PDB file of C-alpha atoms and ligand atoms in Angstrom:
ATOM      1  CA  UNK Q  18       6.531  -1.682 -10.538  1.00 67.00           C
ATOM      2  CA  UNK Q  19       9.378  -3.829  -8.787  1.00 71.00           C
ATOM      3  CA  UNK Q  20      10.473  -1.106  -5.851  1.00 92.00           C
ATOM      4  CA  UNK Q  21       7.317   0.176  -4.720  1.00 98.00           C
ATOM      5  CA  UNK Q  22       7.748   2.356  -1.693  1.00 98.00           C
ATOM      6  CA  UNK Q  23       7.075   1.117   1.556  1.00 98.00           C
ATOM      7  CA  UNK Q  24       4.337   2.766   3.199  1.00 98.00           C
ATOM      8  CA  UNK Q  25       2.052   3.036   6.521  1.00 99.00           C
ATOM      9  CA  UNK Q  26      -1.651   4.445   6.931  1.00 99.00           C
ATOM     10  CA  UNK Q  27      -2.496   6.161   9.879  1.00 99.00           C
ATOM     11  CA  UNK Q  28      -6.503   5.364  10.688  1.00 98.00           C
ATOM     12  CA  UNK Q  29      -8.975   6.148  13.520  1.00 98.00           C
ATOM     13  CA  UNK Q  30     -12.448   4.745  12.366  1.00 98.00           C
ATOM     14  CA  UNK Q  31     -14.078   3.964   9.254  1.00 98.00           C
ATOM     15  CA  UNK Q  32     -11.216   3.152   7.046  1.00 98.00           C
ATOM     16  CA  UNK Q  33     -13.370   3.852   3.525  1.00 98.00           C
ATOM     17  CA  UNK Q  34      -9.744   6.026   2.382  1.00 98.00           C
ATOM     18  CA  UNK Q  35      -7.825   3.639   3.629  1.00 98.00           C
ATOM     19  CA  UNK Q  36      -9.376   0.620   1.505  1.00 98.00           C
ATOM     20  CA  UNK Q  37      -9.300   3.037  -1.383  1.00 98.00           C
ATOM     21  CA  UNK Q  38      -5.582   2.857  -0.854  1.00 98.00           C
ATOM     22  CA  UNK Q  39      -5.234  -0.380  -0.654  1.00 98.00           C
ATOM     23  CA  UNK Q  40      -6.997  -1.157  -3.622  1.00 98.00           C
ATOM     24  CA  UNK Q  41      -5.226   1.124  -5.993  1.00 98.00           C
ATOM     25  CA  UNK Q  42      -1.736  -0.118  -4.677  1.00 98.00           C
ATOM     26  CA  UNK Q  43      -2.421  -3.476  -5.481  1.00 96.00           C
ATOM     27  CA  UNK Q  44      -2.633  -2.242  -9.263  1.00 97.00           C
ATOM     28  CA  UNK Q  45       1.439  -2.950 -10.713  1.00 96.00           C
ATOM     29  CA  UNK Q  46       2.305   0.264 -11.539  1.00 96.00           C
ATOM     30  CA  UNK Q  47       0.914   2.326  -8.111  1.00 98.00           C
ATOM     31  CA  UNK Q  48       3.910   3.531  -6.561  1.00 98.00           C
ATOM     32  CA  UNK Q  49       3.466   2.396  -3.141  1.00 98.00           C
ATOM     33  CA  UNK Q  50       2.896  -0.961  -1.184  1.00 98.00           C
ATOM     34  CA  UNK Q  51       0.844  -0.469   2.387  1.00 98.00           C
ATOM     35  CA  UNK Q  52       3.171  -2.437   4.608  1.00 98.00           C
ATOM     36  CA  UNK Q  53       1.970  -1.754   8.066  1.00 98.00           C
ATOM     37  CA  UNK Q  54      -1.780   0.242   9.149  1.00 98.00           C
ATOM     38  CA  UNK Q  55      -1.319   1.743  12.560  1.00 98.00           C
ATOM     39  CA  UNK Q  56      -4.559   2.771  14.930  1.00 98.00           C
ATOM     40  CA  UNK Q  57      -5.178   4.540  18.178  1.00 98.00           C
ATOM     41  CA  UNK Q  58      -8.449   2.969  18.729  1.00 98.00           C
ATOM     42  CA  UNK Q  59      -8.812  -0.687  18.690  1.00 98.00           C
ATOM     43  CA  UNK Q  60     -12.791  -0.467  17.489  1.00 98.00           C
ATOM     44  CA  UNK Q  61     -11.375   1.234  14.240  1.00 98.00           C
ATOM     45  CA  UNK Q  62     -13.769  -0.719  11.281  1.00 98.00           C
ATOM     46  CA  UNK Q  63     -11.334   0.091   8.867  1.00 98.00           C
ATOM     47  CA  UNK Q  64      -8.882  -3.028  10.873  1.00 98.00           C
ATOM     48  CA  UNK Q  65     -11.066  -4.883   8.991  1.00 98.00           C
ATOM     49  CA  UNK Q  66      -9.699  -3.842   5.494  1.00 98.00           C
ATOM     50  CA  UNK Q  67      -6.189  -4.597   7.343  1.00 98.00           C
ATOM     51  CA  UNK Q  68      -7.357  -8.159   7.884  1.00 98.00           C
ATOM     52  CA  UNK Q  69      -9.350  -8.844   4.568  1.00 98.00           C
ATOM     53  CA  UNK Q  70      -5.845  -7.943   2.636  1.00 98.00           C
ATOM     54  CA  UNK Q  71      -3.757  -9.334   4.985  1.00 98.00           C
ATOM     55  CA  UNK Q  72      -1.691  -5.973   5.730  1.00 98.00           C
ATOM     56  CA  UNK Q  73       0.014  -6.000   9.177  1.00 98.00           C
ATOM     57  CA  UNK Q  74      -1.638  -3.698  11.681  1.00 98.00           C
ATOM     58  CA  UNK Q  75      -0.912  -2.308  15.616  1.00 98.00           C
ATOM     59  CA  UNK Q  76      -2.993  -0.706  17.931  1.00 98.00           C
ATOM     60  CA  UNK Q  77      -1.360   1.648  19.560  1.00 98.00           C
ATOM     61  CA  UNK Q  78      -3.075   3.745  22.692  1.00 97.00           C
ATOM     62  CA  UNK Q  79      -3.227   7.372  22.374  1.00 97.00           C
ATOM     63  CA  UNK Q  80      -3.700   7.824  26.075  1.00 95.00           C
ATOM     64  CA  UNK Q  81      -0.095   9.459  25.841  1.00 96.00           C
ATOM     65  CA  UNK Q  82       0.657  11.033  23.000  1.00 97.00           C
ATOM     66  CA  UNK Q  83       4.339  10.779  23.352  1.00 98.00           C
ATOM     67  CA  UNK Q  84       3.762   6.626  23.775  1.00 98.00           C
ATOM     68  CA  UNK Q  85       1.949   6.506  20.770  1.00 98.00           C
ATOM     69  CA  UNK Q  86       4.263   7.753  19.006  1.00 98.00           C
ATOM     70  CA  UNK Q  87       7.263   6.627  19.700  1.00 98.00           C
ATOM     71  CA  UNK Q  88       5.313   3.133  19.728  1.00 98.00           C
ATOM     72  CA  UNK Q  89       4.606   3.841  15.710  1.00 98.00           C
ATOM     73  CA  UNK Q  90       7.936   5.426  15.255  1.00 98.00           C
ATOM     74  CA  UNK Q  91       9.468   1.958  16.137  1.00 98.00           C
ATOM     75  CA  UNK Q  92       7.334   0.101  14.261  1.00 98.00           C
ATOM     76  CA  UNK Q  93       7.575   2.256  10.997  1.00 98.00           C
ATOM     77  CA  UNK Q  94      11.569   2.098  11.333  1.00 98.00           C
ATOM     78  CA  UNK Q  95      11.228  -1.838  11.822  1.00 98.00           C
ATOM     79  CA  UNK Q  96       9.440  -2.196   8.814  1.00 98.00           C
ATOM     80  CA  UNK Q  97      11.356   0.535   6.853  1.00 98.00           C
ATOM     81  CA  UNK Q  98       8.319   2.621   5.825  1.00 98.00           C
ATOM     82  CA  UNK Q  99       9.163   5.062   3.752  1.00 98.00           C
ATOM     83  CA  UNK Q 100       5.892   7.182   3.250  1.00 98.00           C
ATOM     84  CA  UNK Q 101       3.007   7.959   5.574  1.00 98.00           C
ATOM     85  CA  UNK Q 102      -0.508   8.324   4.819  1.00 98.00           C
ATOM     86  CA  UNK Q 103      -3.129   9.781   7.222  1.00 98.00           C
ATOM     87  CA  UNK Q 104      -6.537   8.896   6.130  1.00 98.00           C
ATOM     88  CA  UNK Q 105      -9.764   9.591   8.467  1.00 98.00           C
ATOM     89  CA  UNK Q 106      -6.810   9.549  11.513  1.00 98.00           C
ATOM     90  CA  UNK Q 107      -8.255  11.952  14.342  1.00 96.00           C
ATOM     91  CA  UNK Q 108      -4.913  13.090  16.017  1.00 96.00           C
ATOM     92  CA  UNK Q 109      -2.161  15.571  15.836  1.00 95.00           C
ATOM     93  CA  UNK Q 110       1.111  14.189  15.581  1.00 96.00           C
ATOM     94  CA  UNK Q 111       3.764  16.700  16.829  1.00 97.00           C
ATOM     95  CA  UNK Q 112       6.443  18.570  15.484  1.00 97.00           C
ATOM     96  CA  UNK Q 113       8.894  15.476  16.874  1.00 97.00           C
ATOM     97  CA  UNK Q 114       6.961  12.650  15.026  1.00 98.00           C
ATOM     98  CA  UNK Q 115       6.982  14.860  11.567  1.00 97.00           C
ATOM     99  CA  UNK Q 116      10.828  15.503  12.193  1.00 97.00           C
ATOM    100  CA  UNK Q 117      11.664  11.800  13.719  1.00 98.00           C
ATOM    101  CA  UNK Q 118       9.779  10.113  10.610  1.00 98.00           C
ATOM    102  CA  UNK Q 119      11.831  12.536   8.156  1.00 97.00           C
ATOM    103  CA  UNK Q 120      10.046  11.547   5.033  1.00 98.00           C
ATOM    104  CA  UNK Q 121       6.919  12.645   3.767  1.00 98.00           C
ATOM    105  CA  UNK Q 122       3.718  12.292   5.648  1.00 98.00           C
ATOM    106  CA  UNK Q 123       0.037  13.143   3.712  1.00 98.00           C
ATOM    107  CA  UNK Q 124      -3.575  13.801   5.117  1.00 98.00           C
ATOM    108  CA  UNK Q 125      -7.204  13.924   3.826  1.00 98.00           C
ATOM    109  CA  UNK Q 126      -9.214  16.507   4.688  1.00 98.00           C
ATOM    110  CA  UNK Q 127     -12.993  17.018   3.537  1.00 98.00           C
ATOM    111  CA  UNK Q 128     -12.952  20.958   2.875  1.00 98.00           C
ATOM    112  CA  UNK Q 129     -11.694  22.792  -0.048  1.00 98.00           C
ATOM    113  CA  UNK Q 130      -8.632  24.246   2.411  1.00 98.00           C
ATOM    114  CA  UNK Q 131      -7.637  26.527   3.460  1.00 97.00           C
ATOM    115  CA  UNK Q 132     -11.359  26.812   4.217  1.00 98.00           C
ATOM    116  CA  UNK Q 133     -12.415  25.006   6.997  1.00 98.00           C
ATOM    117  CA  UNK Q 134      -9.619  23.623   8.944  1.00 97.00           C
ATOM    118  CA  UNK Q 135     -10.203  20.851  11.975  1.00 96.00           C
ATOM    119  CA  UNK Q 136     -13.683  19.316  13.048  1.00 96.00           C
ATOM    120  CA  UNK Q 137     -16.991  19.319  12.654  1.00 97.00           C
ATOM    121  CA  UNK Q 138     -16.424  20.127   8.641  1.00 98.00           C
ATOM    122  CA  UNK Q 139     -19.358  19.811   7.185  1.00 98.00           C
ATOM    123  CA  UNK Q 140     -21.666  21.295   9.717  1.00 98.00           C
ATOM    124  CA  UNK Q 141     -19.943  24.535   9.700  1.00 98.00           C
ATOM    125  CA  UNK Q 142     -19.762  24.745   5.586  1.00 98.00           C
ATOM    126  CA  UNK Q 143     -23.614  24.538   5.360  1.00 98.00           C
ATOM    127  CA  UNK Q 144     -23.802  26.681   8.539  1.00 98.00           C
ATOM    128  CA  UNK Q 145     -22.066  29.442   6.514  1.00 97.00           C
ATOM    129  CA  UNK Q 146     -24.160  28.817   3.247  1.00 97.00           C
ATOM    130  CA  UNK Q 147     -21.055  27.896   0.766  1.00 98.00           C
ATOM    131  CA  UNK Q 148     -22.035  27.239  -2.546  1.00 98.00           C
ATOM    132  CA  UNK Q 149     -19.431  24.474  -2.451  1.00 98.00           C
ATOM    133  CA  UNK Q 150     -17.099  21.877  -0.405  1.00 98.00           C
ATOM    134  CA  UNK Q 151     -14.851  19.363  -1.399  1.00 98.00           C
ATOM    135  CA  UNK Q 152     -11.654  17.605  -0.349  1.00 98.00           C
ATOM    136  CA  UNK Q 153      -7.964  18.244  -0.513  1.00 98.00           C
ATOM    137  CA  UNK Q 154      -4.727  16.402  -0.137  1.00 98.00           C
ATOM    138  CA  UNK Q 155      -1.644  18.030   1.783  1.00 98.00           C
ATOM    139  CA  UNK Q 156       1.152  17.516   3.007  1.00 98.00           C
ATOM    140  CA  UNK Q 157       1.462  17.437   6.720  1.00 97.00           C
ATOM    141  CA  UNK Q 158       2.708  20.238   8.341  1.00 93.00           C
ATOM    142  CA  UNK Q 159       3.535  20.896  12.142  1.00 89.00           C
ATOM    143  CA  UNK Q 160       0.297  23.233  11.875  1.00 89.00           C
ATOM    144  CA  UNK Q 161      -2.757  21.441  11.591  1.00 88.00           C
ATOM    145  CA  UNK Q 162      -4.136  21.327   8.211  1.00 89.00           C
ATOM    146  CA  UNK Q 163      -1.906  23.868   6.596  1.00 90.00           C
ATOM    147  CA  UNK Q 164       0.662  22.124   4.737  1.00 96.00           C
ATOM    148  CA  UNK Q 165       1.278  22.376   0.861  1.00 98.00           C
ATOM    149  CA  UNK Q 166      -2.209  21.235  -1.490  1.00 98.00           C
ATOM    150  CA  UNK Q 167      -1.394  18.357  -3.443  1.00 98.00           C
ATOM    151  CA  UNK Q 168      -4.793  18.073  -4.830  1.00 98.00           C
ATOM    152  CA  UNK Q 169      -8.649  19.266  -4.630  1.00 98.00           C
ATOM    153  CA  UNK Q 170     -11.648  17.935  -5.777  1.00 98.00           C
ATOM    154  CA  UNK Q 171     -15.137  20.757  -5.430  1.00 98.00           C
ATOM    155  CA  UNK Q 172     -18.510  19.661  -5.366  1.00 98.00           C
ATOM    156  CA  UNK Q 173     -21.912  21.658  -5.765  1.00 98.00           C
ATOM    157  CA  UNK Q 174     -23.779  22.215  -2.585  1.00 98.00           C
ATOM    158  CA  UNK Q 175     -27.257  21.440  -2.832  1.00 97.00           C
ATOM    159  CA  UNK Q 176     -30.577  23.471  -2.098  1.00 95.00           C
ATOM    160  CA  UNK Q 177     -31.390  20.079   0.169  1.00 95.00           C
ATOM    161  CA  UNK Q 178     -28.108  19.676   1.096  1.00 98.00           C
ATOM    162  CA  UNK Q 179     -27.555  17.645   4.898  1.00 98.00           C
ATOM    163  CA  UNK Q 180     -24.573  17.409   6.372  1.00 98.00           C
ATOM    164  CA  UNK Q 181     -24.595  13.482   5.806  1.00 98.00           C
ATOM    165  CA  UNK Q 182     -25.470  13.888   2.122  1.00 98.00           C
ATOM    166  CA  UNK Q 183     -22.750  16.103   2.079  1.00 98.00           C
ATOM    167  CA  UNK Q 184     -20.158  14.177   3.673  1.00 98.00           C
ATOM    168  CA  UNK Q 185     -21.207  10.737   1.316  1.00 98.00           C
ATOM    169  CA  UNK Q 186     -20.822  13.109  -1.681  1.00 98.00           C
ATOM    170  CA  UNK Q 187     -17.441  14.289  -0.736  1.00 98.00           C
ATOM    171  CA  UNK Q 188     -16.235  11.075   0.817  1.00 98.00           C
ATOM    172  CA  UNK Q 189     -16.521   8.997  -2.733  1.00 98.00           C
ATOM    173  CA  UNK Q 190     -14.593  12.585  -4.627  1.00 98.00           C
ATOM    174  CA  UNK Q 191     -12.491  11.480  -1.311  1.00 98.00           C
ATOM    175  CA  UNK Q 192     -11.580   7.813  -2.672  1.00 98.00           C
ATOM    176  CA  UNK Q 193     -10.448   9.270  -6.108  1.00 98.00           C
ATOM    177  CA  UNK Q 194      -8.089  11.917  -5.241  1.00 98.00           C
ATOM    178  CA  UNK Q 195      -6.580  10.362  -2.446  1.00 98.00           C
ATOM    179  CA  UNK Q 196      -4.928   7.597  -4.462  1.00 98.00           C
ATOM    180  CA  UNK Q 197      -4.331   9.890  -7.773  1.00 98.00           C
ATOM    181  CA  UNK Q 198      -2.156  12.799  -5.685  1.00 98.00           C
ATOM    182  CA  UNK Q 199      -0.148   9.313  -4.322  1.00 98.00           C
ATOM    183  CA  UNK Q 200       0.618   9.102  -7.987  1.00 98.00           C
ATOM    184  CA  UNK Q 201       1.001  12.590  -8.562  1.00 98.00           C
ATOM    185  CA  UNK Q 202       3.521  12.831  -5.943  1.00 98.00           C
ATOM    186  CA  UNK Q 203       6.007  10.126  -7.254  1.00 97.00           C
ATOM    187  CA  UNK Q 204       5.540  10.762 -10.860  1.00 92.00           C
TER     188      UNK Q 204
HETATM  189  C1  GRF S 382     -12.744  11.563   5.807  1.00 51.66           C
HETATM  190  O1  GRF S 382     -13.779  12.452   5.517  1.00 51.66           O
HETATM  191  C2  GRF S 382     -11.434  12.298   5.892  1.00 51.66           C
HETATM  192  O2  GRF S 382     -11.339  13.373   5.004  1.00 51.66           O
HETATM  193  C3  GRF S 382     -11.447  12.812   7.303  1.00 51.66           C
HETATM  194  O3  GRF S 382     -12.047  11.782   8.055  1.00 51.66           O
HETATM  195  C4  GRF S 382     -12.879  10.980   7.213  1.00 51.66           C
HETATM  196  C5  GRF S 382     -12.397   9.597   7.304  1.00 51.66           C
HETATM  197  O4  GRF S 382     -13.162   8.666   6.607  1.00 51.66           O
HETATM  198  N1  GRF S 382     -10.122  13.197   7.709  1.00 51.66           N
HETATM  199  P1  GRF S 382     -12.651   7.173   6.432  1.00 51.66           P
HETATM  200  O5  GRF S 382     -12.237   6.656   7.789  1.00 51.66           O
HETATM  201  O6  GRF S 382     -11.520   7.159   5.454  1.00 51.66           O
HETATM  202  O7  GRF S 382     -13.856   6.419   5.915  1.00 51.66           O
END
């Protein structure tokens, strides 16, 4: 694919989404190129998937939200990114950001949603005895977690279930859907 779209992932820590990203875009036909990784916290592991590939990355405080994001705002003009990807990033970007940006921005979260919206996840699923999780895709709306489902993956919850065996389970469904509803959404 010659015009890929130019795109920018969001991260706050591990990064394990964001190298599953990476990876599929570097197959021809993915429709987008990572062209900039953007981080509020500079002890973010998943930098080091921005230095292994060579993808250009900023560190950007979120002491103030309103720096932070007009510090990424500039950046993502500079670089004319065209599509957003939030992946294991731990903050709410405002209304202004969403609306500034103008193009579409997607998130990762590990519940089936609308079940389970914000933190903590994984605790509270096996706290209310669910006979399954998963992971979804949306887009990102001003209200957290609640924009349109572009895709869902379920899993079965265990007898022995823990909330780390849980969240290694859903993580890997994690690594396959993010990168297929990227693909869905530009077919
Ligand atoms: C994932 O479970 C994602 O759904 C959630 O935060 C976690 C990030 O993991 N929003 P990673 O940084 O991609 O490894």
């Amino acid at each position: 694919m010659v015009n890929k779209i130019r795109s920018c992932v969001f991260i706050s820590g591990n990064g394990s989404n964001l190298k599953s990203i990476i990876k599929s875009s570097r197959d021809y036909n993915f429709p987008i190129k990572i062209e900039l990784i953007i981080t509020n916290n500079k002890k973010a592991k998943g930098l080091n998937f921005a230095k292994k590939y060579n993808i250009p990355f900023k560190v950007f405080s979120y002491d103030n939200r309103k720096n932070f994001e007009r510090n990424s705002l500039n950046e993502i003009k500079k670089r004319k990114i065209r599509f957003l990807c939030l992946a294991g990033f731990m903050k709410i970007l405002s209304k202004n950001f969403i609306k500034d940006f103008g193009y579409q921005i997607i998130n990762i979260h590990p519940s089936l949603l609308p079940k389970f919206k914000g933190l903590n996840t994984h605790k509270r699923v096996l706290k209310s005895k669910e006979k399954y999780s998963g992971c979804t895709v949306h887009y990102v709306s001003p209200v957290l977690d609640s924009g349109k489902i572009i895709l869902q993956k379920k899993v079965l919850i265990n007898k022995n279930e823990t909330e780390n065996s849980l969240r290694k389970k859903i993580l890997l469904q994690e690594h396959k859907i993010y990168p297929k509803s990227i693909i869905s959404i530009f077919k």
